[in-house]
Coordinates of N, CA and C in Angstrom, one line a residue:
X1 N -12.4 13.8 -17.2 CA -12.7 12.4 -17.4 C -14.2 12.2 -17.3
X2 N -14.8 11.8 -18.6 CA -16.3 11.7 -18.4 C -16.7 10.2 -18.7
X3 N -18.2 10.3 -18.3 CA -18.6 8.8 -17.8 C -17.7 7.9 -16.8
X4 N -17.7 8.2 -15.8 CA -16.8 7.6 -14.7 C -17.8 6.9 -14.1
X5 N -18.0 6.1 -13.5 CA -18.9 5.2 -12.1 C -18.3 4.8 -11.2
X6 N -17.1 4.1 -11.3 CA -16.4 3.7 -9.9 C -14.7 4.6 -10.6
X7 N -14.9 5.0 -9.1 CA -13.6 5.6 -8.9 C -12.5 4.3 -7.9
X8 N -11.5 4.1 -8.1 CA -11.1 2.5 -7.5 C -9.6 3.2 -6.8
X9 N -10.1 3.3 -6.1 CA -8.2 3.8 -4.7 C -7.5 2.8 -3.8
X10 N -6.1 3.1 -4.1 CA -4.9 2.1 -3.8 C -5.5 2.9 -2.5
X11 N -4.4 1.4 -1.4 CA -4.9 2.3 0.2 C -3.5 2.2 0.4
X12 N -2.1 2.0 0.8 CA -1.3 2.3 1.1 C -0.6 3.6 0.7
X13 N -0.5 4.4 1.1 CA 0.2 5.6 0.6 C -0.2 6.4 -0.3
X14 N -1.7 6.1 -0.8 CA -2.5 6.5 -1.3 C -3.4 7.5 -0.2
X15 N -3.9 6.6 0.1 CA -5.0 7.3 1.5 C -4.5 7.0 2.9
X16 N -4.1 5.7 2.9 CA -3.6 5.2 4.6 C -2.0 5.4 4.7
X17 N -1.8 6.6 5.3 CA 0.2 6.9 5.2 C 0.8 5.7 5.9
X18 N 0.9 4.6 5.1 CA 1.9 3.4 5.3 C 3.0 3.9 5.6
X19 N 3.9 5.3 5.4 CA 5.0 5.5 5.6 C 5.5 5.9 6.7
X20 N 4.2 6.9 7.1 CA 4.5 7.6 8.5 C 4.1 6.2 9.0
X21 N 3.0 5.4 9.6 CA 3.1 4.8 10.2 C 3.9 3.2 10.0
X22 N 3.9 2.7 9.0 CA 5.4 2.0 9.5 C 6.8 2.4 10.4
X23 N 7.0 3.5 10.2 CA 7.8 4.7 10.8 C 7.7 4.4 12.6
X24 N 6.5 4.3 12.8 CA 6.0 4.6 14.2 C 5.8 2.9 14.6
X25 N 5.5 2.5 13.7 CA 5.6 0.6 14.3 C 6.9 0.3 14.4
X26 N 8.0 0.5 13.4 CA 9.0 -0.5 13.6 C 9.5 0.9 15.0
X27 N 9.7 1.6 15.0 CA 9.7 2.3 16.5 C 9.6 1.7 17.9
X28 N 8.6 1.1 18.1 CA 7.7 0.3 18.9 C 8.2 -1.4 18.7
X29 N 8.3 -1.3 17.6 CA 8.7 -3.0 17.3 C 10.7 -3.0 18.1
X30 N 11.3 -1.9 18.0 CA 12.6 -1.2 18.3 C 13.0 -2.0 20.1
X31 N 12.2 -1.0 20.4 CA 12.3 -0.9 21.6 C 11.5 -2.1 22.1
X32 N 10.6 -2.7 22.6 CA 10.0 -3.5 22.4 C 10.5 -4.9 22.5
X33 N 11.1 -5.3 21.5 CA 11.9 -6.3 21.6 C 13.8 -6.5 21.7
X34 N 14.0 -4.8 22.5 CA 15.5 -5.6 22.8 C 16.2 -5.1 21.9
X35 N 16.2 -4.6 20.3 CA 17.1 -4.4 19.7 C 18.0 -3.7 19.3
X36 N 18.0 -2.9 20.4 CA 19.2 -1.6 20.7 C 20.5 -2.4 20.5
X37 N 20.9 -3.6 20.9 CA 22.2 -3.9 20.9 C 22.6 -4.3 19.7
X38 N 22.2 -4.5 18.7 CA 22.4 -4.8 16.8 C 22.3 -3.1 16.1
X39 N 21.4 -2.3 16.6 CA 21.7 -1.1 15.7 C 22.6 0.4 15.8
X40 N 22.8 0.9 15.5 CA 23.5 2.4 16.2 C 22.5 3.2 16.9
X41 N 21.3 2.6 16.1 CA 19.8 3.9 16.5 C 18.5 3.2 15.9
X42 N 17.7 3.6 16.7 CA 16.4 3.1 16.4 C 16.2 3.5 14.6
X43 N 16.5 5.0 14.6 CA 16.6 4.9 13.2 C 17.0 4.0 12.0
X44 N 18.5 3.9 12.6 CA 19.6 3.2 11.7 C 18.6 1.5 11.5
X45 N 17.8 1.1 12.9 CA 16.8 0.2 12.0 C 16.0 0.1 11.5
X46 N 15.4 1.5 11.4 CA 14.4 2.0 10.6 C 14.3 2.2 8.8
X47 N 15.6 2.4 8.9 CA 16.2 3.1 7.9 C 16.8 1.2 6.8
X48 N 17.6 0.8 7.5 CA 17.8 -0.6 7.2 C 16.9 -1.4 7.0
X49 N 15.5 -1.5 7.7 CA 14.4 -2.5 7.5 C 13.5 -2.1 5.9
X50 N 13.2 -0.7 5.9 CA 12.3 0.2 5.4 C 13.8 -0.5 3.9
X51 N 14.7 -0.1 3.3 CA 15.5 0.0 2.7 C 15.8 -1.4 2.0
X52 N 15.3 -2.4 2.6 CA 15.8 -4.2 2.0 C 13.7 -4.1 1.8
X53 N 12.9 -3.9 3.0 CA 11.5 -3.9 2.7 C 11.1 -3.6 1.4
X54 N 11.5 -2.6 0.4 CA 11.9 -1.6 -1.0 C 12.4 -2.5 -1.7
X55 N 12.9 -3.5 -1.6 CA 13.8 -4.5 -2.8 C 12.7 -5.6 -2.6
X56 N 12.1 -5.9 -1.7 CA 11.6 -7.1 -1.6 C 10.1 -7.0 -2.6
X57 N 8.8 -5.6 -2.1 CA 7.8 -5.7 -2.4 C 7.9 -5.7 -4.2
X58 N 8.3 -5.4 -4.6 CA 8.8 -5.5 -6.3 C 8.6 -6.8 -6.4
X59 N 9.3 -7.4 -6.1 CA 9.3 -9.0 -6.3 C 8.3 -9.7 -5.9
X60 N 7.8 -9.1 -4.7 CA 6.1 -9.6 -4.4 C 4.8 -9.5 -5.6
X61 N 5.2 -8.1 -6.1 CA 4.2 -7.7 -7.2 C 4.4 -8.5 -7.8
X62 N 5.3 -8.7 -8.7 CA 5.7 -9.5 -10.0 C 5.2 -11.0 -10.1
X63 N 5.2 -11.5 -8.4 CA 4.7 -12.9 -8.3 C 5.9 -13.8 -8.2
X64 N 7.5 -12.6 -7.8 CA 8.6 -13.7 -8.4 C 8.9 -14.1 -6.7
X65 N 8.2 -14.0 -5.3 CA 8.9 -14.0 -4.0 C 6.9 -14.6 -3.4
X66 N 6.9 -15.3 -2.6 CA 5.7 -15.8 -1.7 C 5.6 -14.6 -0.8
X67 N 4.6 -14.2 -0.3 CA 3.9 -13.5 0.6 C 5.1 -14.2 1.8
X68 N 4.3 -15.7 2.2 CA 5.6 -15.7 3.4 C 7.2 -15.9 3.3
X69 N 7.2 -15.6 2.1 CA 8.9 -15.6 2.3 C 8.9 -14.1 2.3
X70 N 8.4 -13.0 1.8 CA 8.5 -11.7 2.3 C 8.3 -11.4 3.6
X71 N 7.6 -11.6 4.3 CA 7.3 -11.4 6.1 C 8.7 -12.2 6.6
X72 N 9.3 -13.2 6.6 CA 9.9 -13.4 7.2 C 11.3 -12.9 6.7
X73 N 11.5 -12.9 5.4 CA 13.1 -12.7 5.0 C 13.2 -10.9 5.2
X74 N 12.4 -10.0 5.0 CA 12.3 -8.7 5.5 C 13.1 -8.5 6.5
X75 N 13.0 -9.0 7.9 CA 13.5 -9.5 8.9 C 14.7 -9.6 9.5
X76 N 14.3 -10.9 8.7 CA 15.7 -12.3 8.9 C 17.5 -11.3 8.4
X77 N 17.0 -10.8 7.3 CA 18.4 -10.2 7.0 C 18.9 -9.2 7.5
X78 N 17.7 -8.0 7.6 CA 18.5 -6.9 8.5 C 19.0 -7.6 9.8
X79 N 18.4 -8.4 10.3 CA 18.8 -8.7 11.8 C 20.4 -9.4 11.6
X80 N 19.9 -10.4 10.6 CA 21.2 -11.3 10.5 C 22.7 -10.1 10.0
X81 N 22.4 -9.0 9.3 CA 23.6 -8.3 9.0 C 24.1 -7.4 9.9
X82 N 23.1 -7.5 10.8 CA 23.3 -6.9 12.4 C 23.8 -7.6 13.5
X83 N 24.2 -8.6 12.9 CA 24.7 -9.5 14.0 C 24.0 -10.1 15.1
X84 N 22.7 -10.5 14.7 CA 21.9 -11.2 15.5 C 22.1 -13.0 15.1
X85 N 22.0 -13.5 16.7 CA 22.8 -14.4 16.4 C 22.2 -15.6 15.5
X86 N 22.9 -16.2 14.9 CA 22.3 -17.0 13.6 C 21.4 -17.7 14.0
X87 N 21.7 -18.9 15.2 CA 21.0 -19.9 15.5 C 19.6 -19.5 15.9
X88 N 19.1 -18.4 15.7 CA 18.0 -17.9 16.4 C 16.8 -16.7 15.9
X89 N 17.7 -16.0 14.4 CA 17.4 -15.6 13.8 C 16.4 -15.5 13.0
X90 N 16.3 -17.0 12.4 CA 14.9 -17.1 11.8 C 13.7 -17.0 12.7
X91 N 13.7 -17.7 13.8 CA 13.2 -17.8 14.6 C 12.3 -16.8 15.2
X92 N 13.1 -15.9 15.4 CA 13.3 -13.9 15.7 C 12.1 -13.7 14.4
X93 N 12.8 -13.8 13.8 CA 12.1 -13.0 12.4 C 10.4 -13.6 12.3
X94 N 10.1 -14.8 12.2 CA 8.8 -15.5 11.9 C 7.8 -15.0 13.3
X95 N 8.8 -14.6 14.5 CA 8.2 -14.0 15.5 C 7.9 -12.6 15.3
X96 N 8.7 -11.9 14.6 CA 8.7 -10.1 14.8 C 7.5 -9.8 13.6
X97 N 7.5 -10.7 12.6 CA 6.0 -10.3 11.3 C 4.8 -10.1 12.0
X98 N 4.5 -11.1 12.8 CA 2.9 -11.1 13.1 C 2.8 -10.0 14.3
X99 N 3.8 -9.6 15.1 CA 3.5 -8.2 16.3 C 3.8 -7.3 15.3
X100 N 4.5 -6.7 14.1 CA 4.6 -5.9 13.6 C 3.8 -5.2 13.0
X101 N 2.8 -6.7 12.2 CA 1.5 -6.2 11.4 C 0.5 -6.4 12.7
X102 N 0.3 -6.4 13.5 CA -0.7 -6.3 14.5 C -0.5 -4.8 14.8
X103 N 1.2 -4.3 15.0 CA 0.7 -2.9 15.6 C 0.6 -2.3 14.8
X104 N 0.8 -2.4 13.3 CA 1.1 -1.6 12.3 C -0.8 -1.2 11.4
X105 N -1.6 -2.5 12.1 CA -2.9 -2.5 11.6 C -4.2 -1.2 12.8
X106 N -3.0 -0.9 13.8 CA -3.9 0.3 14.5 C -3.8 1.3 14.3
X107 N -2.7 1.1 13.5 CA -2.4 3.0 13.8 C -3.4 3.6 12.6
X108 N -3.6 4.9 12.8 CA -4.9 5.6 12.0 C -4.6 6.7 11.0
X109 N -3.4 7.1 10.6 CA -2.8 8.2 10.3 C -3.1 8.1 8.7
X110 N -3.7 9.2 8.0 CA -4.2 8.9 6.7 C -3.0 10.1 5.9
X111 N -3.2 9.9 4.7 CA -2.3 11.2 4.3 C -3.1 12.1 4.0
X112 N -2.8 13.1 4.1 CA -2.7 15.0 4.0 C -4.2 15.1 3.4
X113 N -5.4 15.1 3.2 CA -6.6 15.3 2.0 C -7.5 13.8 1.9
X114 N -6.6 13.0 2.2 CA -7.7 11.6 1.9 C -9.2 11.6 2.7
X115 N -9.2 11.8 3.6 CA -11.0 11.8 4.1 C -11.8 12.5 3.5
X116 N -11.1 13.9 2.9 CA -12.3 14.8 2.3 C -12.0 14.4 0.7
X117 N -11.4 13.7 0.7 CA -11.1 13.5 -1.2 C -12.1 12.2 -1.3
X118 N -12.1 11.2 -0.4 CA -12.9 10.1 -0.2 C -14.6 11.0 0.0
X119 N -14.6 12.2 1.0 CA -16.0 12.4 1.0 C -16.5 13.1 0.4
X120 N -15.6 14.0 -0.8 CA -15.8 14.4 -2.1 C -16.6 13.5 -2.9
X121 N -16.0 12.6 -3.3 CA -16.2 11.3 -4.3 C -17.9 10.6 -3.7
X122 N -17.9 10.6 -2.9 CA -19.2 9.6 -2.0 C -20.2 10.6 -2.2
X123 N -20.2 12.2 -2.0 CA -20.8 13.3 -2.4 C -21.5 13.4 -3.6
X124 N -20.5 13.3 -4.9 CA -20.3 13.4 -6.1 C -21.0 12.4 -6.7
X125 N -21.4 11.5 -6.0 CA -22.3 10.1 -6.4 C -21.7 8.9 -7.2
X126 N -20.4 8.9 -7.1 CA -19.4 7.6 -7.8 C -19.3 6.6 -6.4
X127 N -19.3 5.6 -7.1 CA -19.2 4.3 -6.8 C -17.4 4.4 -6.3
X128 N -17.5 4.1 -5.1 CA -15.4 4.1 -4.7 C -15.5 2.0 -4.3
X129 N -14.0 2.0 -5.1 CA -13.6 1.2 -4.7 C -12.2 0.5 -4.2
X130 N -11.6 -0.2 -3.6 CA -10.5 -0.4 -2.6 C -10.0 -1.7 -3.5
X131 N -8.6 -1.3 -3.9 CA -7.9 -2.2 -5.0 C -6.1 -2.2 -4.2
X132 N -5.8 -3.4 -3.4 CA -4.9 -3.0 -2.7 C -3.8 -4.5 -2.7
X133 N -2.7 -4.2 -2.9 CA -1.6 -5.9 -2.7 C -1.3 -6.3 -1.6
X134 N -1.6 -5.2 -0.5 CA -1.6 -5.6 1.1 C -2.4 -7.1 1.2
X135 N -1.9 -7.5 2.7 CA -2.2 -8.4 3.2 C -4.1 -8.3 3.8
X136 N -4.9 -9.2 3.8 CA -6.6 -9.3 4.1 C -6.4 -8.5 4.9
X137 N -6.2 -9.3 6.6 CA -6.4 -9.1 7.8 C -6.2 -8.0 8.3
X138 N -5.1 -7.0 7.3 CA -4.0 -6.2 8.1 C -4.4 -5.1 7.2
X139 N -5.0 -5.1 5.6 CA -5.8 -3.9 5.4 C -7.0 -4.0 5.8
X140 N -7.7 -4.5 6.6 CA -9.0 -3.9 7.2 C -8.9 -3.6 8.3
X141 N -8.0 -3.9 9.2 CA -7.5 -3.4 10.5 C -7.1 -2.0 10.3
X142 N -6.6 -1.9 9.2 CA -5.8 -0.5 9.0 C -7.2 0.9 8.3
X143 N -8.6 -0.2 7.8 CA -9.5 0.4 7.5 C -10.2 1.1 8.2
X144 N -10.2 -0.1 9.4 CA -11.4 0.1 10.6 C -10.4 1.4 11.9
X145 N -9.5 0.8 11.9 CA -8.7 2.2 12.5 C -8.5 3.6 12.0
X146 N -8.6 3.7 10.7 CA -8.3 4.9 10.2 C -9.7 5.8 10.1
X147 N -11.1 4.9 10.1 CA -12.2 5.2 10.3 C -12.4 5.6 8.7
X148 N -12.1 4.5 7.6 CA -12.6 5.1 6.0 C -13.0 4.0 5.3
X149 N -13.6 3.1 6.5 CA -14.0 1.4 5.4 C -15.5 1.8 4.8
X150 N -16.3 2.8 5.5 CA -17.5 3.1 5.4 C -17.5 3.5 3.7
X151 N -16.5 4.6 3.5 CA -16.6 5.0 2.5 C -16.4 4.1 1.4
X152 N -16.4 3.0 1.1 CA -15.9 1.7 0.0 C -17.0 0.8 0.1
X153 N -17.7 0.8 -1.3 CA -18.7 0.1 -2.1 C -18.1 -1.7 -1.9
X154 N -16.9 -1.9 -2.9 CA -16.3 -2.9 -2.8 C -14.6 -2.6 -2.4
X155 N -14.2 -3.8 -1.6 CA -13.1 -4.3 -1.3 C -12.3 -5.1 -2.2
X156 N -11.2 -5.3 -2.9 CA -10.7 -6.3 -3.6 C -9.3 -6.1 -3.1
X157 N -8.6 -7.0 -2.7 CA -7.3 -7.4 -2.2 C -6.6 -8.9 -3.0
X158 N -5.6 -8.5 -3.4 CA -4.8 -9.5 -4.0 C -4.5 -10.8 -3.4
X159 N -4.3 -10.6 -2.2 CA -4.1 -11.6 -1.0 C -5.5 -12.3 -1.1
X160 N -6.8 -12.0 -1.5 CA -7.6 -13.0 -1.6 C -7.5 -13.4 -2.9
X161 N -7.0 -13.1 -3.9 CA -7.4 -13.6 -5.3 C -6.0 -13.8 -5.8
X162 N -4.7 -14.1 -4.9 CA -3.7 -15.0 -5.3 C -2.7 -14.0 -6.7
X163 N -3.0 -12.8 -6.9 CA -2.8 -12.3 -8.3 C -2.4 -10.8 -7.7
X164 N -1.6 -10.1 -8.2 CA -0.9 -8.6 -7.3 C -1.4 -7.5 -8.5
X165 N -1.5 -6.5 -8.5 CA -1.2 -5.5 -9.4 C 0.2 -5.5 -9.5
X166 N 0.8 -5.4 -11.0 CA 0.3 -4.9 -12.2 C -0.9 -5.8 -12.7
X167 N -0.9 -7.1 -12.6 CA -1.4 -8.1 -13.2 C -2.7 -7.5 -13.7
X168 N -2.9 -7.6 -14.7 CA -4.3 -7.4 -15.7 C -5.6 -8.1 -14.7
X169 N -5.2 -9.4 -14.3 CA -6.1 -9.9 -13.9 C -7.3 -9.9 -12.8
X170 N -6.0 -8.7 -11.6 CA -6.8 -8.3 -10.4 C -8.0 -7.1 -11.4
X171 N -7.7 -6.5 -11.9 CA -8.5 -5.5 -12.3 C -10.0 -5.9 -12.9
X172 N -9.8 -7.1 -13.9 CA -11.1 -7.7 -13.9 C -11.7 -8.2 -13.0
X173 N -10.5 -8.6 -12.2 CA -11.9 -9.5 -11.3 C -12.4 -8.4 -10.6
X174 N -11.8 -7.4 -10.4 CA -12.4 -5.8 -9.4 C -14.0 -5.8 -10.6
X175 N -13.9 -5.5 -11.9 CA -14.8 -4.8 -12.7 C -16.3 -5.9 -12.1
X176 N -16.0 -7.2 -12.5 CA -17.0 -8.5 -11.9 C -17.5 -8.0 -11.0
X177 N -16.3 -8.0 -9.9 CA -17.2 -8.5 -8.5 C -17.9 -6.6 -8.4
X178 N -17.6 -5.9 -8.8 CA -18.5 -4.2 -8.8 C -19.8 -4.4 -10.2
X179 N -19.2 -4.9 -11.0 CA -20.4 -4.8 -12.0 C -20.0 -3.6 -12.7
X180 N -18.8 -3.3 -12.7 CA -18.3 -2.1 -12.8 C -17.8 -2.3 -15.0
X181 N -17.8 -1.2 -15.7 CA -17.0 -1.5 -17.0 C -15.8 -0.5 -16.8
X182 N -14.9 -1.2 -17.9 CA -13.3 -0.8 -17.8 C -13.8 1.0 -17.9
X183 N -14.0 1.1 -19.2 CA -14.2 2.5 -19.9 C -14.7 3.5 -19.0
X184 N -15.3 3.1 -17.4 CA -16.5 4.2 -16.7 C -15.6 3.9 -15.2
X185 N -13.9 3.4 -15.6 CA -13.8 3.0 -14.4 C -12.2 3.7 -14.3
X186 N -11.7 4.0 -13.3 CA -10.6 5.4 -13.2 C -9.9 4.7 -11.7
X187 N -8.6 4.6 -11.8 CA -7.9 4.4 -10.3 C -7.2 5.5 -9.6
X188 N -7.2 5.5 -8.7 CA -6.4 6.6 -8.3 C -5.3 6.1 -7.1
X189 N -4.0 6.1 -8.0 CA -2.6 5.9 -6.8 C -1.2 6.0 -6.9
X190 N -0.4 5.9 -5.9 CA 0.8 6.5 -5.7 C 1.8 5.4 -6.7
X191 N 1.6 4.0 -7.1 CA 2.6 3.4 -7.6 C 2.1 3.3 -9.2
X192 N 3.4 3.8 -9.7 CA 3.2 4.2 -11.2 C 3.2 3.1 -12.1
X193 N 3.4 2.0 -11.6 CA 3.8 0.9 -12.4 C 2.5 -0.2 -12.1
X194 N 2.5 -0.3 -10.6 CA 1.6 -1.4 -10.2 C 0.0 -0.6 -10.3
X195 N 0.1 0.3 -9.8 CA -2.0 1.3 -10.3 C -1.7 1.4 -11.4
X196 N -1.4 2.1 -11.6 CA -1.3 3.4 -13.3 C -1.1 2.6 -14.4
X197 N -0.4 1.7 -14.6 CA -0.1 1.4 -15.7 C -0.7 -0.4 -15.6
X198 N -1.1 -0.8 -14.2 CA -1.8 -2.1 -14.3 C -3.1 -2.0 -14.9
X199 N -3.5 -0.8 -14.4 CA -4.9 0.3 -14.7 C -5.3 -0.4 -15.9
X200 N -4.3 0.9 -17.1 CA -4.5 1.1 -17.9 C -4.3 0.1 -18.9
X201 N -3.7 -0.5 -18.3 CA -3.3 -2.1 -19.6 C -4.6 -2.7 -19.3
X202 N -5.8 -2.5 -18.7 CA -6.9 -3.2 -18.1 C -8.4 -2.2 -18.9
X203 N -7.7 -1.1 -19.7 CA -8.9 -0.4 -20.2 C -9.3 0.3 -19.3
X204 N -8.6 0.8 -18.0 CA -8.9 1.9 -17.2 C -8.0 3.7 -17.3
X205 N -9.0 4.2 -16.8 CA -8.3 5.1 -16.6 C -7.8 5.6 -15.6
X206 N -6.9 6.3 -15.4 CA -5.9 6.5 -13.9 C -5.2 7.7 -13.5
X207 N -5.5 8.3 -12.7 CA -4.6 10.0 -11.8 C -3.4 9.2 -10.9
X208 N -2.3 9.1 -11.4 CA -1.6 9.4 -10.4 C -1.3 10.7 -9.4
X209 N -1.0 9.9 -8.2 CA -1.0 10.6 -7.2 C 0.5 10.8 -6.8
X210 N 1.2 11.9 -7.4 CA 2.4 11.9 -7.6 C 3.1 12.6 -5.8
X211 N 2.9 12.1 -5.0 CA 3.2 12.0 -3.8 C 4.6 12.8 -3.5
X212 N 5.1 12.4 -4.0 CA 6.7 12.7 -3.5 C 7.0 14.1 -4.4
X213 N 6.2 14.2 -5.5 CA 6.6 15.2 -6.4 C 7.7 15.2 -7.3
X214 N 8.4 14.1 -7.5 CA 9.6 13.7 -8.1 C 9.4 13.0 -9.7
X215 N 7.8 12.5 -9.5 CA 7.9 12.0 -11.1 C 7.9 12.8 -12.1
X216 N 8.8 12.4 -13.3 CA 8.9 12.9 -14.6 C 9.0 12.5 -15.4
X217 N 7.7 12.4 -16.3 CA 7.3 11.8 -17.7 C 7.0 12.7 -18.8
X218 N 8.3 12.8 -20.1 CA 7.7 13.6 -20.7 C 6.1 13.8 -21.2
X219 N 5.6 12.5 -21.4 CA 4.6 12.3 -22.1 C 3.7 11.2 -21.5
X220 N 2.5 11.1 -20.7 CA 1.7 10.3 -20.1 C 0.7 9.6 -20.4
X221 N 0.2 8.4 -20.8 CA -0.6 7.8 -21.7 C -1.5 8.4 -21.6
X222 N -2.3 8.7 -22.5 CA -3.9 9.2 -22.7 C -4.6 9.1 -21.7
X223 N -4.7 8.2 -21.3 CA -5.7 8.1 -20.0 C -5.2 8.2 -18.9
X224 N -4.7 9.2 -18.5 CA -3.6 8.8 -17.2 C -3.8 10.8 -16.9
X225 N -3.8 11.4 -16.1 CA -3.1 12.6 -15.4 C -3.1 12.2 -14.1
X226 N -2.6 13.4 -14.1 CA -1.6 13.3 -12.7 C -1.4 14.3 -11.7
X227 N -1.7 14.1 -10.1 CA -1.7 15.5 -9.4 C -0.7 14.7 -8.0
X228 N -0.6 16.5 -7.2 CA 0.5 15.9 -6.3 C 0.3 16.2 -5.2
X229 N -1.3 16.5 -5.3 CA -1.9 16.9 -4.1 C -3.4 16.0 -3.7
X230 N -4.2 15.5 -3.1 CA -5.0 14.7 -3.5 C -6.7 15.4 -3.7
X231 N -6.2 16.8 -2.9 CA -7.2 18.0 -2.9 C -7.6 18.1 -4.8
X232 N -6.4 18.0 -5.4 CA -6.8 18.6 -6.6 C -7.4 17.3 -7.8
X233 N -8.0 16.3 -6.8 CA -9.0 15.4 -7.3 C -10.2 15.9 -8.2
X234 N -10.5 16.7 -6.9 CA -11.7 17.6 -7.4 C -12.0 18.9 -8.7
X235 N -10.7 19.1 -9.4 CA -10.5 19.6 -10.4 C -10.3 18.4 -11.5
X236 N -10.5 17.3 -11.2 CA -10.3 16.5 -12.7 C -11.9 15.4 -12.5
X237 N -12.0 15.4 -10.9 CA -13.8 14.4 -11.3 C -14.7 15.1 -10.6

């Protein structure tokens, strides 16, 4: 990839392991609030929350579900198919979002390579930038905890500009507010549909970061490769 200037990185599951640590919040959110008597196992809520959470963020991207109706109905249903009692359920739920993202914004746990792939890039003299659908408050909590806000030129979050990836539209307003051009500008992240391909419909170019190692495309748009390690950044910039 030549002429690049800003390199632009998703932060959930990208660099900040949202997975391990949601993992370890709703753990804490488990125990915590009492709810051994609705599940078989802390897991079996883990496993249940994490599993309806997966149906819901799709529909956030898309623009087709509000930010607060995802925080609370995330919630509201596992509990309610758990037999939490109705009259009090919502209630429950509008209460368990805000302690969830509070503990879920300390934890620090990055994935496998992200510090040194971030202090590759900052080395290498590109411009990094933070392109994320998370919530304001709760990706900079999760920045300033993980200790990797330093490394990011600009910040762009959907949550302030009303507009999610895929949408074409977060992408320009990223290029604006950096001064950045499409052609010199490369994302790097785990969701194939909302980075990679919101990217590229935007005149960028884009590495997925094939995480799980499960994707399979015979054939990947021109501007697009793809690694499954984040080490092997440094063999394509």
């Amino acid at each position: 990839m030549e002429n690049i200037e800003w390199v632009w990185v998703d932060l959930d599951d990208t660099v900040w392991d949202f997975s391990a640590n949601s993992w370890d919040t709703l753990g804490e959110i488990f125990f915590n609030e009492g709810l051994e008597p609705y599940f078989e196992s802390v897991d079996d809520w883990r496993e249940k929350y994490l599993e309806y959470n997966h149906t819901l963020w799709p529909l956030y991207n898309a623009g087709k579900i509000t930010k607060e109706y995802l925080q609370v109905e995330r919630f509201r249903k596992v509990l309610a198919d758990a037999g939490y009692p109705p009259q009090q359920v919502e209630a429950k739920s509008r209460d368990l979002d805000p302690k969830y993202l509070s503990i879920l914004g300390t934890k620090p746990r990055l994935v496998d390579g992200a510090r040194e792939m971030l202090q590759y890039l900052k080395d290498k003299g590109y411009k990094i930038g933070l392109i994320s659908n998370g919530f304001h408050e709760v990706q900079f909590c999760k920045l300033r905890s993980s200790d990797i806000e330093r490394f990011f030129d600009v910040v762009v979050l959907s949550d302030d500009l009303g507009v999610n990836k895929p949408d074409r539209r977060i992408f320009v307003h990223a290029q604006k507010k950096a001064g950045a051009e499409a052609s010199k500008s490369v994302i790097i992240g785990d969701n194939f549909d909302a980075d990679i391909m919101g990217a590229v419909n935007a005149g960028w170019k884009a590495i997925y970061f094939n995480r799980d190692g499960d994707f399979a495309m015979s054939k990947l748009p021109d501007d697009v490769k793809i690694v499954n390690k984040l080490s092997e950044i440094e063999h394509i910039l």
